[in-house]
Each structure stands twice: as C-alpha cells, then as structure tokens.
Coordinates of C-alpha atoms in Angstrom, one line a residue:
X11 CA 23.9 15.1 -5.5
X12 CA 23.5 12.3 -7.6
X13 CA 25.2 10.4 -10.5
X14 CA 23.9 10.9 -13.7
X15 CA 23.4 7.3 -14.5
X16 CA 20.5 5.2 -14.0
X17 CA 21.7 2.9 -10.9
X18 CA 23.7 5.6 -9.9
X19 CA 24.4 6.8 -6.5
X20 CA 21.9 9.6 -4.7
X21 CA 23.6 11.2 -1.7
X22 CA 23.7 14.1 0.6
X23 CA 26.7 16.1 1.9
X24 CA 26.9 17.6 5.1
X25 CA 28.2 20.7 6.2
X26 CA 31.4 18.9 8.1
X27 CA 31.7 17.2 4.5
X28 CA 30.5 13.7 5.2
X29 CA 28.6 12.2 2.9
X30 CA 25.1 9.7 3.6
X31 CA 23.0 8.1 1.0
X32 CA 19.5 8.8 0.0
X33 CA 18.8 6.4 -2.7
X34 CA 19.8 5.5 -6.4
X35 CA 18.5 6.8 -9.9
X36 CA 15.9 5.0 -11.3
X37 CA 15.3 6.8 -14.7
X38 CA 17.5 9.2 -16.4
X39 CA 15.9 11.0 -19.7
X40 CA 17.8 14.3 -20.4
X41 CA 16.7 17.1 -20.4
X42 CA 13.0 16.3 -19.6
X43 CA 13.0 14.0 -16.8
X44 CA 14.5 12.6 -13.4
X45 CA 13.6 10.1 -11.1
X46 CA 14.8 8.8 -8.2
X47 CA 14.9 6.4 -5.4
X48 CA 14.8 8.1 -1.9
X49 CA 15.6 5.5 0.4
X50 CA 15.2 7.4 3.8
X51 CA 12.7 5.9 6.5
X52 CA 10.3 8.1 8.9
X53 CA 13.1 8.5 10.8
X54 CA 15.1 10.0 8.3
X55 CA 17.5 7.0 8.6
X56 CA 19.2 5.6 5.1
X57 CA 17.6 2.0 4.6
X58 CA 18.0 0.0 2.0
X59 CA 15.1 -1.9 2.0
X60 CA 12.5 0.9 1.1
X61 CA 12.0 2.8 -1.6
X62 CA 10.1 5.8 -2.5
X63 CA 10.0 7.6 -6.0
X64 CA 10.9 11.7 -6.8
X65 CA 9.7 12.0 -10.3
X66 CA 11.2 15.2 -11.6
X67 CA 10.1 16.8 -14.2
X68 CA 11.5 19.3 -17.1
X69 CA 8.8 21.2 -18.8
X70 CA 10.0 24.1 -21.4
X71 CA 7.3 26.9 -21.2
X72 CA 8.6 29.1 -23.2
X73 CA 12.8 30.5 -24.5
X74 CA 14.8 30.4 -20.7
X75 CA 11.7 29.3 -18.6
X76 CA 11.2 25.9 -17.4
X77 CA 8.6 24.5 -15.1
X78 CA 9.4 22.2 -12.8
X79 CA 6.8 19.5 -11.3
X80 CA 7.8 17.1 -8.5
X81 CA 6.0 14.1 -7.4
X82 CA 7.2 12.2 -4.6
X83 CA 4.9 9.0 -4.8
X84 CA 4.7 5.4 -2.8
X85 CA 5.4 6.9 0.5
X86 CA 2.8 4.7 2.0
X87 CA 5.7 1.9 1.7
X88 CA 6.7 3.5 5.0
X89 CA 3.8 2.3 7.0
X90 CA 3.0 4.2 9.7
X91 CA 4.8 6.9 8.9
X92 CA 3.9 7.9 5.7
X93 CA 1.4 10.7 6.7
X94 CA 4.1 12.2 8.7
X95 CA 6.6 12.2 6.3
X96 CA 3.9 13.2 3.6
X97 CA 3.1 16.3 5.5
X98 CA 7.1 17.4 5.9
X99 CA 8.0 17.0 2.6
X100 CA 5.0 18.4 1.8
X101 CA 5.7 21.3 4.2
X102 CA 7.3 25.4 3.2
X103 CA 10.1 23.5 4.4
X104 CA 10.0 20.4 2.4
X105 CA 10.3 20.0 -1.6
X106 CA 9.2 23.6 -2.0
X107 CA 11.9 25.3 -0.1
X108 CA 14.1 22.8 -1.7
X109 CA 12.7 23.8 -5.9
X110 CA 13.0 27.4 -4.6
X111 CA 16.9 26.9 -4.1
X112 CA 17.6 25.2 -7.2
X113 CA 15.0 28.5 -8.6
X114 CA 17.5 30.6 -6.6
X115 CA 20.4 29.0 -7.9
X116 CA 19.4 29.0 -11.6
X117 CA 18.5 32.8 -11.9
X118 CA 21.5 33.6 -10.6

C-alpha cells in the first residue's frame, strides 16, 4: 500500500497485520503514472539509506484496457547484490506474479 502523495509512505502488511516499510513515493501523476522508492536491501531488510525506483506506468490501449509497464531501475545501488535481486524480481515470482494479481483483481 502506499499514500497517494508524493513523500508519502510505501508499506507492506503482513498476514498477522503488522505493518513494515518499503520506501516513499517519488512521483505521483494520476492516472498515467507511479513511481516509487523501494528501500529494501538484498536481504530484503527496510534501510533507509538506499533507494531504488518502480516506475509504473498507465497506458490506455483502448475503452477498459490498460497496459501496464514496470521498470524497476538503479538496483545496482545495492552493490553486490543487485544481480541477485535483479533476477528475483525479475523472476514468475517477482513483479510479474505481482502485475498478475492487481490483473486478477481488476477483472474481477
């Protein structure tokens, strides 16, 4: 979830309701575009000295269908990690499972 202000608040909630952060929101331009800070380190560990860009993107293709492109850019700020990280976000069961939800949620 996040605020819908730019400096706003981007966090997750977990199942037992507790709530972690993952960054703040950068840029705000509705209805065409997101982008936010993700603030998570290799070892999936909030830190508040790195940040990392998801540039969402809005696209209308045509009346009730919308593309949606994602770009998750600068993860070599995480050093060593970043190929890691690069190849579990880019996993099934990274940003794509994650788009396929929100798909999921929208049809429904």
């Amino acid at each position: 979830m996040w605020s819908s202000s730019v400096g706003g608040r981007w966090y997750a909630i977990a199942e037992d309701g507790s709530r972690g952060d993952t960054g703040y929101v950068i840029e705000w331009q509705p209805p065409a575009r997101l982008v936010l800070a993700w603030q998570l380190s290799g070892e999936w560990q909030f830190d508040p000295e790195l940040v990392t860009e998801v540039d969402v993107r809005f696209v209308a293709e045509s009346a009730g269908v919308t593309r949606v492109e994602l770009e998750h850019r600068n993860l070599e700020r995480m050093g060593d990690k970043a190929a890691q990280v690069r190849g579990m976000v880019d996993a099934p069961g990274g940003w794509t499972a994650i788009l396929e939800s929100f798909k999921e949620c929208a049809a429904a």
